[in-house]
Coordinates of C-alpha atoms and ligand atoms in Angstrom, one line a residue:
M1 CA 26.0 -2.2 -7.4
I2 CA 29.5 -0.7 -7.0
I3 CA 31.9 -1.7 -4.3
A4 CA 35.0 0.4 -3.6
L5 CA 37.7 -1.6 -1.9
K6 CA 40.1 -0.3 0.8
H7 CA 43.4 1.2 -0.3
G8 CA 46.1 -1.4 -0.8
A9 CA 43.8 -4.5 -1.0
A10 CA 46.0 -7.5 -1.9
T11 CA 45.4 -8.9 -5.4
D12 CA 44.9 -12.5 -4.3
K13 CA 42.3 -11.3 -1.7
I14 CA 40.5 -9.4 -4.4
G15 CA 40.4 -12.5 -6.6
S16 CA 38.8 -14.6 -3.9
F17 CA 36.3 -11.8 -3.0
K18 CA 35.4 -11.6 -6.7
A19 CA 34.8 -15.4 -6.8
F20 CA 32.6 -15.1 -3.7
L21 CA 30.5 -12.3 -5.4
E22 CA 30.2 -14.4 -8.6
G23 CA 28.9 -17.2 -6.4
L24 CA 26.0 -14.8 -5.6
G25 CA 24.9 -14.9 -9.2
V26 CA 26.3 -11.6 -10.5
K27 CA 29.1 -10.7 -13.0
V28 CA 32.0 -8.7 -11.5
H29 CA 34.0 -6.2 -13.4
I30 CA 37.2 -5.0 -11.8
S31 CA 38.5 -1.4 -12.4
E32 CA 42.0 -0.9 -10.9
G33 CA 42.9 2.7 -10.2
A34 CA 46.2 4.1 -9.1
S35 CA 45.3 3.7 -5.4
Q36 CA 41.9 2.1 -5.3
T37 CA 40.1 -0.9 -6.9
V38 CA 36.4 -0.6 -7.7
L39 CA 34.2 -3.6 -8.4
G40 CA 31.1 -3.2 -10.6
L41 CA 28.4 -5.9 -10.1
V42 CA 26.1 -6.5 -13.0
G43 CA 22.9 -8.6 -12.8
D44 CA 20.2 -9.1 -10.2
T45 CA 21.6 -7.6 -7.0
S46 CA 18.3 -7.6 -5.1
G47 CA 19.4 -10.6 -3.0
I48 CA 22.7 -9.1 -2.0
D49 CA 22.8 -7.5 1.5
E50 CA 24.8 -4.2 1.4
D51 CA 25.3 -4.3 5.2
A52 CA 26.8 -7.8 5.0
L53 CA 29.2 -6.6 2.3
M54 CA 30.1 -3.5 4.3
S55 CA 31.3 -5.8 7.1
H56 CA 33.8 -7.5 4.8
H57 CA 37.4 -6.5 5.6
L58 CA 38.2 -5.5 2.0
V59 CA 35.2 -3.2 1.5
E60 CA 35.4 0.6 1.9
K61 CA 32.0 1.6 0.5
V62 CA 29.0 0.0 -1.2
I63 CA 26.8 2.0 -3.6
R64 CA 23.5 0.5 -4.7
V65 CA 22.6 1.6 -8.3
Q66 CA 19.6 -0.7 -8.7
E67 CA 16.7 -0.7 -6.3
P68 CA 16.6 -3.6 -3.8
Y69 CA 13.1 -4.6 -4.9
K70 CA 12.7 -6.6 -8.1
R71 CA 9.1 -7.9 -8.5
A72 CA 7.6 -4.5 -7.6
N73 CA 10.1 -2.7 -9.8
R74 CA 8.8 -1.1 -13.0
M75 CA 12.2 -1.7 -14.5
F76 CA 11.4 -5.4 -14.8
H77 CA 7.7 -4.9 -15.5
P78 CA 7.1 -1.7 -17.5
E79 CA 3.3 -2.0 -17.9
D80 CA 1.0 -0.9 -15.2
T81 CA -0.5 -3.7 -13.2
R82 CA -4.3 -3.9 -13.1
I83 CA -6.1 -5.6 -10.2
D84 CA -9.3 -7.2 -11.3
I85 CA -11.9 -8.0 -8.7
D86 CA -14.8 -10.2 -9.4
A87 CA -17.9 -8.3 -8.2
G88 CA -20.3 -11.2 -9.0
R89 CA -23.3 -10.8 -11.3
G90 CA -20.8 -11.0 -14.2
Q91 CA -19.1 -7.8 -13.2
T92 CA -15.5 -7.0 -12.7
R93 CA -14.1 -4.0 -10.9
R94 CA -10.7 -2.8 -11.7
I95 CA -7.9 -0.7 -10.1
G96 CA -4.8 0.5 -12.0
A97 CA -3.8 0.8 -15.6
G98 CA -6.3 3.4 -16.4
Y99 CA -9.0 2.4 -13.9
L100 CA -9.7 4.4 -10.8
G101 CA -10.8 2.4 -7.7
I102 CA -13.0 4.5 -5.4
I103 CA -13.3 2.8 -2.0
A104 CA -15.7 4.3 0.5
G105 CA -17.4 3.5 3.8
P106 CA -17.1 3.9 7.5
C107 CA -13.9 3.5 9.5
S108 CA -15.6 0.7 11.5
V109 CA -18.6 -1.5 11.0
E110 CA -21.0 -0.6 13.8
T111 CA -24.5 -1.8 13.1
R112 CA -26.4 -3.5 10.3
G113 CA -28.4 -0.3 9.7
Q114 CA -25.2 1.8 9.5
I115 CA -23.2 -0.4 7.2
V116 CA -26.0 -1.2 4.8
S117 CA -27.2 2.4 4.6
V118 CA -23.7 3.7 4.0
A119 CA -23.1 1.0 1.4
K120 CA -26.2 1.9 -0.5
A121 CA -25.4 5.6 -0.4
V122 CA -21.8 5.3 -1.6
K123 CA -22.9 2.8 -4.3
E124 CA -25.5 5.3 -5.5
A125 CA -22.9 8.0 -5.6
G126 CA -20.6 5.8 -7.8
A127 CA -18.1 4.1 -5.4
G128 CA -16.7 0.8 -6.7
F129 CA -15.9 -0.8 -3.3
L130 CA -17.1 -0.7 0.3
R131 CA -14.7 -0.3 3.2
G132 CA -15.4 -1.0 6.8
G133 CA -13.2 -2.2 9.7
A134 CA -14.2 -5.2 11.6
F135 CA -10.9 -5.7 13.4
K136 CA -9.6 -2.3 14.4
P137 CA -6.0 -1.3 15.3
R138 CA -6.7 1.3 18.0
T139 CA -4.0 3.2 19.9
S140 CA -5.8 2.5 23.2
P141 CA -6.9 -1.0 24.3
Y142 CA -9.9 0.7 25.9
S143 CA -11.2 2.2 22.6
F144 CA -13.8 0.4 20.5
Q145 CA -11.9 -2.6 18.9
G146 CA -14.4 -3.4 16.2
L147 CA -17.1 -5.9 16.0
G148 CA -14.7 -8.7 14.8
C149 CA -16.4 -11.6 13.1
R150 CA -19.9 -10.1 13.6
G151 CA -18.5 -7.0 11.7
L152 CA -17.4 -9.3 8.9
D153 CA -20.9 -10.8 8.7
L154 CA -22.5 -7.4 8.5
L155 CA -20.0 -6.4 5.7
L156 CA -21.0 -9.5 3.8
E157 CA -24.7 -8.6 4.2
A158 CA -23.9 -5.1 2.8
K159 CA -22.0 -6.7 -0.1
K160 CA -25.0 -8.9 -0.8
E161 CA -27.4 -6.0 -0.8
T162 CA -25.3 -3.7 -2.9
G163 CA -23.0 -5.9 -4.9
L164 CA -20.1 -3.8 -3.8
P165 CA -16.8 -5.8 -3.2
I166 CA -15.5 -5.3 0.3
V167 CA -12.2 -4.1 1.7
T168 CA -11.4 -4.7 5.3
E169 CA -8.3 -4.9 7.6
L170 CA -6.6 -8.1 8.7
M171 CA -4.5 -7.7 11.8
S172 CA -3.5 -11.3 12.4
I173 CA -3.0 -14.2 10.0
R174 CA -5.3 -16.3 12.2
Q175 CA -8.1 -14.1 11.0
L176 CA -7.6 -15.3 7.4
E177 CA -9.9 -18.3 7.9
V178 CA -12.8 -15.9 8.4
F179 CA -11.9 -13.7 5.5
D180 CA -13.3 -15.9 2.8
G181 CA -15.9 -13.4 1.5
V182 CA -13.5 -10.4 1.7
D183 CA -12.5 -9.1 -1.7
I184 CA -9.5 -7.0 -0.8
I185 CA -7.5 -7.5 2.4
Q186 CA -6.2 -4.3 4.0
V187 CA -2.8 -4.3 5.7
G188 CA -2.9 -1.2 7.9
A189 CA -0.1 1.3 8.4
R190 CA 0.8 -0.2 11.8
N191 CA 1.4 -3.6 10.2
M192 CA 3.3 -2.5 7.1
Q193 CA 6.5 -4.0 8.4
N194 CA 4.9 -7.0 10.1
F195 CA 7.1 -9.3 8.0
T196 CA 5.6 -12.5 9.3
L197 CA 2.1 -11.3 8.3
L198 CA 3.4 -10.1 4.9
K199 CA 5.0 -13.4 4.2
E200 CA 1.8 -15.3 5.0
L201 CA -0.2 -13.0 2.7
G202 CA 2.2 -13.8 0.0
R203 CA 0.7 -17.3 0.0
C204 CA -2.9 -16.0 -0.1
R205 CA -4.6 -15.4 -3.4
K206 CA -6.6 -12.3 -2.6
P207 CA -5.6 -8.7 -3.5
I208 CA -3.9 -6.8 -0.7
L209 CA -4.3 -3.1 0.0
L210 CA -1.0 -2.2 1.6
K211 CA -0.9 1.1 3.5
R212 CA 2.2 3.1 4.1
G213 CA 3.6 2.9 7.6
L214 CA 3.4 6.0 9.8
A215 CA 7.1 6.7 9.5
S216 CA 8.0 4.5 6.5
T217 CA 10.0 5.6 3.5
I218 CA 8.8 4.9 0.0
T219 CA 11.5 2.3 -0.4
E220 CA 10.3 0.6 2.8
L221 CA 6.8 0.5 1.4
L222 CA 8.0 -1.0 -1.8
M223 CA 10.1 -3.6 0.1
A224 CA 6.9 -4.5 2.1
A225 CA 5.1 -5.1 -1.2
E226 CA 8.2 -7.1 -2.3
Y227 CA 7.7 -9.4 0.7
I228 CA 4.2 -10.2 -0.3
M229 CA 5.1 -10.6 -4.0
S230 CA 8.1 -12.8 -3.3
G231 CA 5.7 -15.2 -1.6
G232 CA 3.7 -15.4 -4.9
N233 CA 0.9 -12.9 -4.5
E234 CA 1.4 -10.1 -7.0
S235 CA -2.0 -8.4 -6.5
I236 CA -1.1 -5.4 -4.4
I237 CA -2.5 -1.9 -4.2
L238 CA -0.3 0.6 -2.5
C239 CA -1.8 3.3 -0.3
E240 CA -0.4 6.7 0.7
R241 CA -2.2 7.5 3.9
G242 CA -0.1 10.3 5.4
I243 CA 3.0 10.2 7.4
R244 CA 4.1 11.6 10.8
T245 CA 5.8 14.9 10.6
F246 CA 6.6 17.8 13.0
D247 CA 3.3 19.5 12.2
S248 CA 0.3 18.5 14.4
H249 CA -2.1 20.8 12.5
T250 CA -3.4 17.7 10.6
R251 CA -3.5 14.1 12.0
N252 CA -0.7 13.2 9.5
T253 CA 0.9 14.9 6.6
L254 CA -0.3 13.8 3.2
D255 CA 2.8 13.0 1.2
L256 CA 1.3 13.6 -2.2
S257 CA 4.7 13.4 -3.9
A258 CA 4.7 9.7 -3.0
V259 CA 2.1 9.2 -5.8
P260 CA 4.3 10.2 -8.7
A261 CA 7.4 8.8 -7.0
L262 CA 5.8 5.4 -6.5
K263 CA 4.2 5.4 -10.0
R264 CA 7.7 5.9 -11.4
H265 CA 9.3 3.1 -9.5
T266 CA 6.6 0.5 -9.5
H267 CA 4.0 -0.9 -11.8
L268 CA 1.6 -1.5 -8.9
P269 CA -1.5 0.7 -8.5
V270 CA -1.3 3.5 -6.0
I271 CA -4.2 5.0 -4.1
V272 CA -4.5 7.7 -1.5
D273 CA -6.4 7.8 1.8
P274 CA -7.2 11.5 2.4
S275 CA -9.2 10.7 5.6
H276 CA -6.4 9.3 7.7
A277 CA -3.9 11.7 6.0
T278 CA -5.7 14.8 7.2
G279 CA -8.0 13.6 10.1
I280 CA -10.3 16.5 9.2
A281 CA -13.5 15.9 7.3
W282 CA -13.7 19.2 5.5
M283 CA -10.2 18.7 4.1
V284 CA -11.0 15.3 2.6
P285 CA -12.6 16.5 -0.7
A286 CA -9.7 18.8 -1.6
M287 CA -7.1 16.1 -0.9
A288 CA -9.1 13.4 -2.8
K289 CA -9.2 15.7 -5.9
A290 CA -5.4 16.4 -5.5
A291 CA -4.7 12.7 -5.3
I292 CA -6.5 12.0 -8.6
A293 CA -4.8 15.1 -10.2
A294 CA -1.4 13.7 -8.9
G295 CA -2.0 10.5 -10.8
A296 CA -3.4 8.2 -8.1
D297 CA -5.3 5.1 -9.2
G298 CA -8.0 5.8 -6.7
V299 CA -8.9 6.9 -3.2
I300 CA -10.2 5.3 0.0
V301 CA -12.5 7.6 1.8
E302 CA -14.2 7.3 5.2
V303 CA -18.0 8.0 4.9
H304 CA -20.3 7.8 7.9
N305 CA -24.1 8.3 8.1
D306 CA -23.7 10.2 11.4
P307 CA -20.1 11.3 11.9
E308 CA -20.7 12.9 15.2
K309 CA -21.8 9.5 16.7
A310 CA -19.2 7.4 14.9
L311 CA -17.4 4.9 17.2
C312 CA -14.1 5.6 15.4
D313 CA -12.7 8.4 13.3
G314 CA -15.9 10.5 13.1
E315 CA -13.9 13.7 12.9
Q316 CA -12.5 12.7 9.5
S317 CA -15.6 11.0 8.1
I318 CA -17.6 12.8 5.5
T319 CA -21.4 12.3 5.1
P320 CA -23.0 10.4 2.3
D321 CA -24.1 13.7 0.8
A322 CA -20.6 15.2 0.9
F323 CA -19.3 12.0 -0.7
A324 CA -21.9 12.2 -3.5
T325 CA -20.8 15.8 -4.2
L326 CA -17.2 14.8 -4.2
M327 CA -17.9 11.9 -6.6
E328 CA -19.5 14.3 -9.2
I329 CA -16.2 16.2 -9.2
L330 CA -14.0 13.1 -9.2
K331 CA -15.9 11.8 -12.3
R332 CA -14.9 14.9 -14.1
Y333 CA -11.3 14.6 -12.9
A334 CA -11.3 11.0 -14.1
E335 CA -12.5 12.1 -17.5
F336 CA -9.8 14.8 -17.7
E337 CA -7.1 12.2 -16.8
G338 CA -8.5 9.8 -19.4
K339 CA -9.3 7.2 -16.7
L340 CA -12.4 5.0 -16.1
M341 CA -14.2 4.5 -12.8
S342 CA -15.0 0.8 -12.6
Ligands
LIG1 C1 -8.2 2.5 8.6 O1 -8.2 2.4 7.3 O2 -9.2 2.5 9.2 C2 -6.9 2.5 9.3 C3 -6.8 2.2 10.6 O3 -5.9 3.0 8.5 P1 -4.3 3.2 8.8 O4 -3.8 1.8 8.9 O5 -3.8 3.9 7.5 O6 -4.2 4.0 10.0
LIG2 MN1 -10.2 5.0 10.3

C-alpha cells in the first residue's frame, strides 16, 4: 500500500503517523520528495481500511497494491484448492485442481417423482452432483417459494436412490439445523453480501457454493469468500452466474471473463451457471461448453423433466435428453483440457 501525504506535512506529524501505521503490523518506508512525502507499507495490509486512512488529515491519496483479500488470494496459496465431497459407498467427488464438478437438477424440488427421475437421468448422463432448491429466493412473495423442509427430505431421498451428493440453497442461518444431509450449501446471488450469513457459514464445516451477486464486482465476490474463510471455512466454490447489464436480451449477461480473472487471483474452484446467466434453455449448452473452454472447474445446470410445467425457471431448464447430449460433448472438452469428471 502506498500513501501519498499532503504537501507540507510536518515532520513530527509524519513520525507519529508512521508509528501509528507500524502499530497496525506493517513496515513503513518513508520517501521524501522535494514537495511531497510518500509512505510505502510493506507486509499484510488486508486488515487496513483505505477509507479510514483517507480521512486522516495528513493523507492525500491511498493506493492499494496488494488485494484486500488474503485467504482467498492465490499469492498466499499458489496451488489450486480441491474440494472433496464424500459421496458415501467409499466414493469421493472432487471439484477443482483438475477435477470438473458437474451439478445438475431442477431449479426447485417439486415432487418426489420429479426430483428422483431427474436425479436418475442426470446421474446416468454423468453428472456428479444433484441440485434442487427447497428454499427459493423469489422476486415476488406470491411466487412458489419452494417446498422448504419437505423439499430437503425429497432431495435426501433422491440422494439415497442415486448416491449423488446434493447442492441446495440456504437463505437463513436458522435453516442450517435442517441441512445435515446437504453436501454443498449454496449461497445465492441475492445473499452474496449478506455478511451475517457469510460469517455464520464460516463456522460451518460444509463446502459452500458462493454465487456472484447480480451487480457485484469480482473483488466483491472474493471479499465475500474471504468473509467465510476468515471464519475458518476454506471450502468454497465460486460461481459466475451472470450479472445485470443494460441488455435485456438475456436474463443476465454471462461474464465469462470472470473465470480466467478469478482463476488468476484465487486458488478456489470456479464454476459457471449458464442457466441463470442466460435464462434461455437453448443457449445453455453453448455457454456450458464456453465455460469449460474458459477454464471453469465445472458447471451448474438446471434440468427439468417437463420444463413447460416447471414451478420455477422452466424457460431456462433443459430436458434430461438435452443434458445427456451436452454431457457427451463436455466429456470431450474435459479430455481436451486434461481434466477429470469426478
Ligand atoms: C438458483 O440457483 O436457483 C438461484 C436462485 O440462483 P441465483 O442465486 O444465481 O439467482
Ligand atoms: Mn433457478
